[in-house]
Amino acid sequence: MRHETRRAWVEVDLGALKRNARRILERARVPLLPMVKSDAYGLGVSAVVRTLEGLEPWGYGVATVEEGGELRRLGIRRPVIVFTPLLAEELAGARALELTPTLGDAARISAWRSSGGGPWHLAIDTGMNRSGVAWDRVGELKDILATVPPEGAFTHFHSAERNDGSIALQQQRFREALAMLPAVPRYLHAENSPAVERQSPSPWSLARSGVFLYGGGGEAGAETAPECVASFHARIVDLRTIVAGDTVSYGATWTATGTRRIATAAAGYADGIRRCLGNRGHALVNGRRAPIVGVVTMDMAMLDVTDLDCSVGDVATFLGRQGRAELALGDVAASGDLSPYELLVGLKLRAPRVYLEPPA
Ligand SMILES: *Cc1c(COP(=O)(O)O)cnc(C)c1O
């Protein structure tokens, strides 16, 4: 293990990120519009974008004007699309940074034009019911779309990771909506990672992948799986032997049924080791799985290491790779009833990001 002078850290494998992006490209066979919102799903937008630039993506997707501004500060000149609806008063700021807003109502399309305008993408809702114009009401925007034509149009899948036919239904609605537009925009996009994993090549012009790049995906129905990108490591800082009847951590939710060896790792929920993993999750110690026992505390989490080698100073891996052993993102998330997305973005900055550079 490298970086062992630290107490806890998130190791980000930029080579794996790059290979995951290539895999998406090979499947989609259209340019990539990587989603780098929320600090690139918590992994650090600067290093992620520096790595993805090598693949010459079409542009990037973010959630807020501030995130778009960060990309401009990093020197990115490619299109940057802001995927959450902007308030009218945010449009001038987006314009000044040459960001591309996503719009779905006449009032804000007019406001965008009044603020100076520029490329924008039409948000079409095909069942998510979160943002954008409803697919069967696009006709109501005909006049404004004829005067302020969008550069692109897109929709978003609500259940692409389930093989439930919803991708096909939403794509059908998207096509029906596109047929109602005065002109078909130059860029059409719909697919998030789970959709690209399930249909190839892309029927659209850009692939809007996020979580797959960062190591999430590959569940049922997926025809490709990502490599692990993020690993969370913490050092063991205390070891003790307890006997039958002794309890561990707050609330005494775990009781030893015999003599047990308990290791304390230097990471807790303030680092992103979620509290719901207490008594349910595992960590890898010397390549073997040790159960997390008792409630995860703010700064420490306890492991039952009775059956394995463990010394103070060893590394406990709560997510990702330790040598040849791995706790997959999806499995860790499932053990805490979390989504892989919230597990990643829940990794706190108290644990510094350590980057493994891709091979030259
Ligand atoms: C976050 C997001 C994506 C990426 O989804 P993944 O499942 O992470 O690939 C794509 N499109 C929109 C609109 C999003 O908000």
Coordinates of C-alpha atoms and ligand atoms in Angstrom, one line a residue:
M1 CA 0.0 0.0 0.0
R2 CA 1.2 3.5 -0.8
H3 CA 0.5 6.7 1.0
E4 CA 0.8 5.0 4.4
T5 CA 1.9 8.2 6.1
R6 CA -1.8 9.3 6.1
R7 CA -4.6 8.3 8.5
A8 CA -7.3 8.2 5.9
W9 CA -7.5 8.9 2.2
V10 CA -9.4 8.4 -1.0
E11 CA -7.3 6.9 -3.7
V12 CA -8.5 7.8 -7.2
D13 CA -7.2 5.6 -10.1
L14 CA -7.1 8.0 -13.1
G15 CA -5.9 5.2 -15.4
A16 CA -9.1 3.3 -14.6
L17 CA -11.2 6.4 -15.1
K18 CA -9.6 6.8 -18.5
R19 CA -10.2 3.1 -19.4
N20 CA -13.8 3.4 -18.3
A21 CA -14.3 6.5 -20.5
R22 CA -12.8 4.6 -23.4
R23 CA -15.2 1.7 -22.8
I24 CA -18.2 4.1 -22.9
L25 CA -16.9 5.6 -26.1
E26 CA -16.4 2.2 -27.7
R27 CA -20.0 1.2 -26.8
A28 CA -21.7 4.5 -27.6
R29 CA -19.6 5.3 -30.7
V30 CA -20.7 9.0 -30.4
P31 CA -18.8 11.8 -28.6
L32 CA -18.8 11.9 -24.8
L33 CA -20.5 14.5 -22.7
P34 CA -19.1 13.4 -19.3
M35 CA -21.1 14.5 -16.3
V36 CA -18.6 16.1 -13.8
K37 CA -21.2 17.6 -11.4
S38 CA -20.6 17.7 -7.7
D39 CA -16.8 17.8 -8.0
A40 CA -16.9 14.9 -10.5
Y41 CA -19.0 12.7 -8.1
G42 CA -16.7 13.7 -5.2
L43 CA -13.5 12.5 -6.8
G44 CA -12.1 16.0 -7.7
V45 CA -13.1 17.8 -10.8
S46 CA -9.7 19.1 -11.7
A47 CA -7.9 15.8 -11.9
V48 CA -10.9 14.1 -13.5
V49 CA -11.2 16.7 -16.2
R50 CA -7.4 16.8 -16.8
T51 CA -7.7 13.0 -17.4
L52 CA -10.8 13.1 -19.6
E53 CA -9.4 15.9 -21.8
G54 CA -7.1 13.3 -23.3
L55 CA -10.1 11.7 -24.9
E56 CA -11.4 15.0 -26.3
P57 CA -14.9 14.9 -25.1
W58 CA -17.5 17.0 -26.9
G59 CA -18.1 19.0 -23.6
Y60 CA -19.0 18.5 -20.0
G61 CA -22.1 18.4 -17.9
V62 CA -22.5 20.1 -14.5
A63 CA -25.4 21.0 -12.2
T64 CA -24.8 24.6 -11.3
V65 CA -23.3 27.9 -12.7
E66 CA -20.6 27.7 -10.0
E67 CA -19.5 24.3 -11.2
G68 CA -19.4 25.6 -14.8
G69 CA -17.3 28.5 -13.6
E70 CA -14.9 26.1 -12.0
L71 CA -14.4 24.4 -15.4
R72 CA -13.8 27.7 -17.0
R73 CA -11.2 28.6 -14.3
L74 CA -9.5 25.2 -15.1
G75 CA -9.2 26.5 -18.7
I76 CA -11.9 24.3 -20.3
R77 CA -13.1 26.0 -23.5
R78 CA -15.4 23.2 -24.6
P79 CA -19.2 23.5 -24.2
V80 CA -20.3 23.2 -20.6
I81 CA -24.0 22.3 -20.1
V82 CA -25.8 23.1 -16.9
F83 CA -28.4 20.4 -16.3
T84 CA -30.5 21.7 -13.5
P85 CA -33.0 24.5 -14.3
L86 CA -31.5 27.9 -13.7
L87 CA -33.5 30.7 -12.1
A88 CA -34.0 33.7 -14.4
E89 CA -31.6 35.7 -12.3
E90 CA -28.8 33.1 -12.9
L91 CA -28.9 33.4 -16.6
A92 CA -26.7 36.5 -17.0
G93 CA -24.0 34.7 -14.9
A94 CA -24.3 31.6 -17.1
R95 CA -24.0 33.8 -20.2
A96 CA -20.9 35.6 -18.9
L97 CA -19.2 32.2 -18.4
E98 CA -20.4 31.0 -21.8
L99 CA -22.2 28.1 -20.2
T100 CA -25.0 26.3 -22.0
P101 CA -28.3 26.3 -20.0
T102 CA -31.0 23.6 -20.3
L103 CA -34.4 25.3 -20.6
G104 CA -37.9 24.0 -20.8
D105 CA -40.3 26.9 -20.6
A106 CA -41.1 29.9 -22.7
A107 CA -40.5 32.5 -19.9
R108 CA -36.9 31.3 -19.4
I109 CA -36.2 30.8 -23.0
S110 CA -37.1 34.5 -23.6
A111 CA -35.1 35.5 -20.6
W112 CA -32.1 33.7 -22.0
R113 CA -32.5 35.5 -25.3
S114 CA -32.8 38.9 -23.4
S115 CA -29.6 38.2 -21.4
G116 CA -27.7 37.9 -24.7
G117 CA -28.5 34.3 -25.5
G118 CA -26.2 31.8 -27.0
P119 CA -26.4 28.0 -27.4
W120 CA -29.0 26.3 -25.1
H121 CA -30.5 22.8 -24.9
L122 CA -34.2 22.0 -24.7
A123 CA -35.0 19.8 -21.7
I124 CA -37.8 17.3 -22.6
D125 CA -39.4 15.4 -19.8
T126 CA -40.4 11.9 -20.8
G127 CA -41.4 10.4 -17.4
M128 CA -38.9 11.6 -14.8
N129 CA -41.1 14.5 -13.8
R130 CA -38.2 16.5 -12.5
S131 CA -37.4 19.2 -15.1
G132 CA -38.1 20.2 -18.7
V133 CA -41.2 20.5 -20.9
A134 CA -43.5 17.5 -20.9
W135 CA -42.9 15.4 -24.0
D136 CA -46.5 15.7 -25.1
R137 CA -46.6 19.5 -24.6
V138 CA -43.6 20.5 -26.7
G139 CA -46.0 21.8 -29.4
E140 CA -46.9 24.7 -27.0
L141 CA -43.4 26.0 -27.3
K142 CA -43.4 26.0 -31.1
D143 CA -43.4 29.8 -31.6
I144 CA -40.5 30.5 -29.2
L145 CA -38.5 27.6 -30.5
A146 CA -38.9 28.9 -34.0
T147 CA -37.5 32.3 -32.9
V148 CA -34.8 31.0 -30.4
P149 CA -33.9 27.6 -31.8
P150 CA -32.0 25.3 -29.4
E151 CA -28.7 23.9 -30.3
G152 CA -29.6 20.6 -28.6
A153 CA -32.5 18.7 -27.1
F154 CA -32.3 15.9 -24.4
T155 CA -34.3 13.8 -22.1
H156 CA -33.3 11.7 -19.0
F157 CA -34.1 8.1 -18.1
H158 CA -35.6 7.3 -14.7
S159 CA -34.9 3.6 -14.5
A160 CA -32.2 2.7 -17.1
E161 CA -30.5 0.3 -14.6
R162 CA -33.6 -1.8 -14.5
N163 CA -34.5 -4.0 -17.5
D164 CA -38.1 -2.9 -17.4
G165 CA -38.7 -1.5 -20.9
S166 CA -38.7 2.1 -19.6
I167 CA -35.7 3.1 -21.8
A168 CA -37.7 2.1 -24.9
L169 CA -40.8 3.9 -23.8
Q170 CA -39.0 7.1 -22.9
Q171 CA -37.1 7.1 -26.2
Q172 CA -40.3 6.7 -28.0
R173 CA -41.7 9.7 -26.2
F174 CA -38.5 11.6 -26.9
R175 CA -38.9 10.9 -30.7
E176 CA -42.5 12.0 -30.6
A177 CA -41.5 15.2 -29.0
L178 CA -38.7 15.8 -31.5
A179 CA -41.1 15.3 -34.3
M180 CA -43.1 18.3 -32.9
L181 CA -40.2 20.7 -33.0
P182 CA -40.0 23.3 -35.8
A183 CA -36.5 22.0 -36.6
V184 CA -34.5 19.1 -35.2
P185 CA -31.6 20.4 -33.1
R186 CA -28.0 19.6 -34.0
Y187 CA -27.3 17.6 -30.8
L188 CA -29.7 15.0 -29.3
H189 CA -28.8 13.2 -26.1
A190 CA -30.5 10.9 -23.6
E191 CA -28.2 8.2 -22.3
N192 CA -26.8 8.1 -18.8
S193 CA -24.3 5.4 -17.9
P194 CA -26.8 2.5 -17.3
A195 CA -28.4 3.3 -20.7
V196 CA -25.1 3.1 -22.5
E197 CA -24.4 -0.1 -20.7
R198 CA -27.6 -1.6 -22.1
Q199 CA -27.8 -0.3 -25.7
S200 CA -25.0 0.0 -28.2
P201 CA -24.3 1.9 -30.4
S202 CA -26.1 5.1 -29.3
P203 CA -29.1 6.2 -31.3
W204 CA -28.3 9.8 -30.3
S205 CA -25.5 12.2 -30.9
L206 CA -23.8 12.5 -27.5
A207 CA -23.5 10.0 -24.5
R208 CA -24.0 11.7 -21.2
S209 CA -22.2 9.3 -18.9
G210 CA -21.4 9.9 -15.2
V211 CA -21.2 7.1 -12.7
F212 CA -19.7 4.5 -15.0
L213 CA -16.6 6.7 -15.5
Y214 CA -16.2 6.7 -11.7
G215 CA -16.6 2.9 -11.3
G216 CA -20.4 2.5 -10.8
G217 CA -22.5 0.1 -12.8
G218 CA -22.2 -3.3 -14.3
E219 CA -25.3 -4.7 -12.6
A220 CA -28.0 -7.0 -14.1
G221 CA -28.6 -6.4 -17.8
A222 CA -25.4 -4.4 -18.3
E223 CA -23.2 -5.6 -21.2
T224 CA -20.1 -4.0 -19.8
A225 CA -18.8 -3.2 -16.3
P226 CA -16.5 -0.4 -15.2
E227 CA -13.2 -0.8 -13.4
C228 CA -12.9 0.4 -9.8
V229 CA -11.8 4.0 -9.7
A230 CA -12.3 5.1 -6.0
S231 CA -10.8 3.3 -3.0
F232 CA -11.2 4.5 0.6
H233 CA -8.4 3.6 3.0
A234 CA -7.9 4.3 6.7
R235 CA -5.2 3.1 9.1
I236 CA -5.8 0.9 12.1
V237 CA -5.0 3.1 15.2
D238 CA -6.1 0.8 18.0
L239 CA -6.4 -2.9 18.7
R240 CA -8.0 -4.7 21.7
T241 CA -9.3 -8.1 22.8
I242 CA -12.8 -8.2 24.3
V243 CA -14.7 -11.1 25.9
A244 CA -18.2 -12.5 25.7
G245 CA -20.8 -9.9 26.8
D246 CA -18.6 -6.9 26.0
T247 CA -20.2 -4.4 23.6
V248 CA -18.7 -2.1 20.9
S249 CA -19.5 1.6 20.2
Y250 CA -22.4 3.9 20.9
G251 CA -25.7 2.4 21.9
A252 CA -24.0 -1.0 22.6
T253 CA -25.6 -2.4 19.4
W254 CA -23.0 -5.2 19.0
T255 CA -22.2 -7.7 21.7
A256 CA -19.3 -10.2 21.6
T257 CA -20.4 -13.8 21.9
G258 CA -16.9 -14.9 22.7
T259 CA -13.4 -13.6 22.8
R260 CA -12.9 -11.2 19.9
R261 CA -10.2 -9.0 18.6
I262 CA -11.4 -5.5 17.7
A263 CA -9.5 -3.0 15.5
T264 CA -10.3 0.7 15.4
A265 CA -9.8 2.4 12.0
A266 CA -9.1 6.1 11.8
A267 CA -12.2 7.0 9.7
G268 CA -15.9 7.6 10.5
Y269 CA -18.9 9.3 9.1
A270 CA -17.1 12.6 9.1
D271 CA -14.9 11.1 6.4
G272 CA -17.7 9.5 4.5
I273 CA -17.9 6.0 6.1
R274 CA -21.6 6.1 6.3
R275 CA -23.3 5.3 9.6
C276 CA -25.6 2.8 8.0
L277 CA -22.6 0.6 7.4
G278 CA -22.4 -0.2 11.1
N279 CA -23.1 -3.9 11.8
R280 CA -23.7 -4.4 8.0
G281 CA -20.6 -3.4 6.0
H282 CA -17.1 -4.7 5.8
A283 CA -13.5 -3.5 5.3
L284 CA -10.6 -5.3 3.8
V285 CA -7.6 -5.8 6.2
N286 CA -4.5 -7.5 4.7
G287 CA -6.7 -8.6 1.8
R288 CA -9.4 -10.2 3.9
R289 CA -12.9 -9.1 4.8
A290 CA -13.5 -7.9 8.4
P291 CA -17.1 -7.0 9.5
I292 CA -17.7 -3.4 10.7
V293 CA -19.0 -4.0 14.3
G294 CA -21.1 -1.5 16.2
V295 CA -22.2 1.9 15.1
V296 CA -19.8 3.9 12.9
T297 CA -18.7 7.0 14.9
M298 CA -17.8 10.4 13.6
D299 CA -14.0 9.8 13.5
M300 CA -13.6 6.0 13.9
A301 CA -15.1 2.7 12.9
M302 CA -14.5 -0.7 14.6
L303 CA -13.8 -4.0 12.9
D304 CA -13.9 -7.6 14.1
V305 CA -10.4 -8.8 13.1
T306 CA -10.5 -11.9 15.2
D307 CA -9.8 -14.3 12.3
L308 CA -7.1 -12.3 10.5
D309 CA -3.7 -10.7 10.9
C310 CA -4.0 -7.2 12.0
S311 CA -1.5 -4.7 13.6
V312 CA -1.8 -1.1 14.5
G313 CA -0.7 0.9 11.4
D314 CA -2.3 -1.6 8.9
V315 CA -4.6 -0.3 6.3
A316 CA -8.3 -1.0 6.3
T317 CA -10.0 -0.5 3.0
F318 CA -13.7 0.4 3.2
L319 CA -14.3 0.8 -0.5
G320 CA -12.5 -0.4 -3.6
R321 CA -9.2 -2.2 -4.0
Q322 CA -6.6 -3.5 -1.6
G323 CA -4.1 -5.5 -3.6
R324 CA -6.1 -8.1 -5.4
A325 CA -9.1 -8.0 -3.1
E326 CA -11.9 -5.6 -3.8
L327 CA -15.0 -4.2 -2.2
A328 CA -17.0 -3.1 -5.2
L329 CA -18.8 0.2 -5.1
G330 CA -22.2 -1.4 -5.8
D331 CA -21.7 -4.0 -3.1
V332 CA -20.7 -1.5 -0.4
A333 CA -23.6 0.7 -1.3
A334 CA -26.0 -2.2 -1.2
S335 CA -24.9 -3.3 2.2
G336 CA -25.9 0.1 3.5
D337 CA -29.1 0.5 1.4
L338 CA -27.3 3.4 -0.4
S339 CA -27.0 4.3 -4.0
P340 CA -23.5 4.1 -5.4
Y341 CA -23.9 7.8 -6.3
E342 CA -24.6 9.0 -2.8
L343 CA -21.8 6.8 -1.4
L344 CA -19.3 8.4 -3.8
V345 CA -20.5 12.0 -3.3
G346 CA -20.7 11.3 0.5
L347 CA -16.9 10.8 0.7
K348 CA -15.9 13.9 2.7
L349 CA -12.9 16.1 1.9
R350 CA -11.4 15.4 5.3
A351 CA -10.0 12.3 3.6
P352 CA -7.7 13.8 1.0
R353 CA -7.9 12.6 -2.6
V354 CA -4.7 10.9 -3.7
Y355 CA -4.4 10.4 -7.4
L356 CA -2.8 7.4 -9.2
E357 CA -1.8 8.8 -12.6
P358 CA -2.6 6.9 -15.8
P359 CA 0.3 5.1 -17.5
A360 CA 1.9 7.5 -20.0
Ligands
LIG1 C1 -26.2 13.0 -13.4 C2 -26.8 13.0 -14.8 C3 -26.4 12.1 -15.8 C4 -25.3 11.0 -15.5 O1 -26.0 9.9 -15.0 P1 -25.1 8.6 -14.6 O2 -26.1 7.6 -14.2 O3 -24.2 9.0 -13.5 O4 -24.4 8.2 -15.8 C5 -26.9 12.2 -17.1 N1 -27.8 13.2 -17.3 C6 -28.3 14.0 -16.4 C7 -29.3 15.0 -16.7 C8 -27.8 13.9 -15.1 O5 -28.3 14.7 -14.2

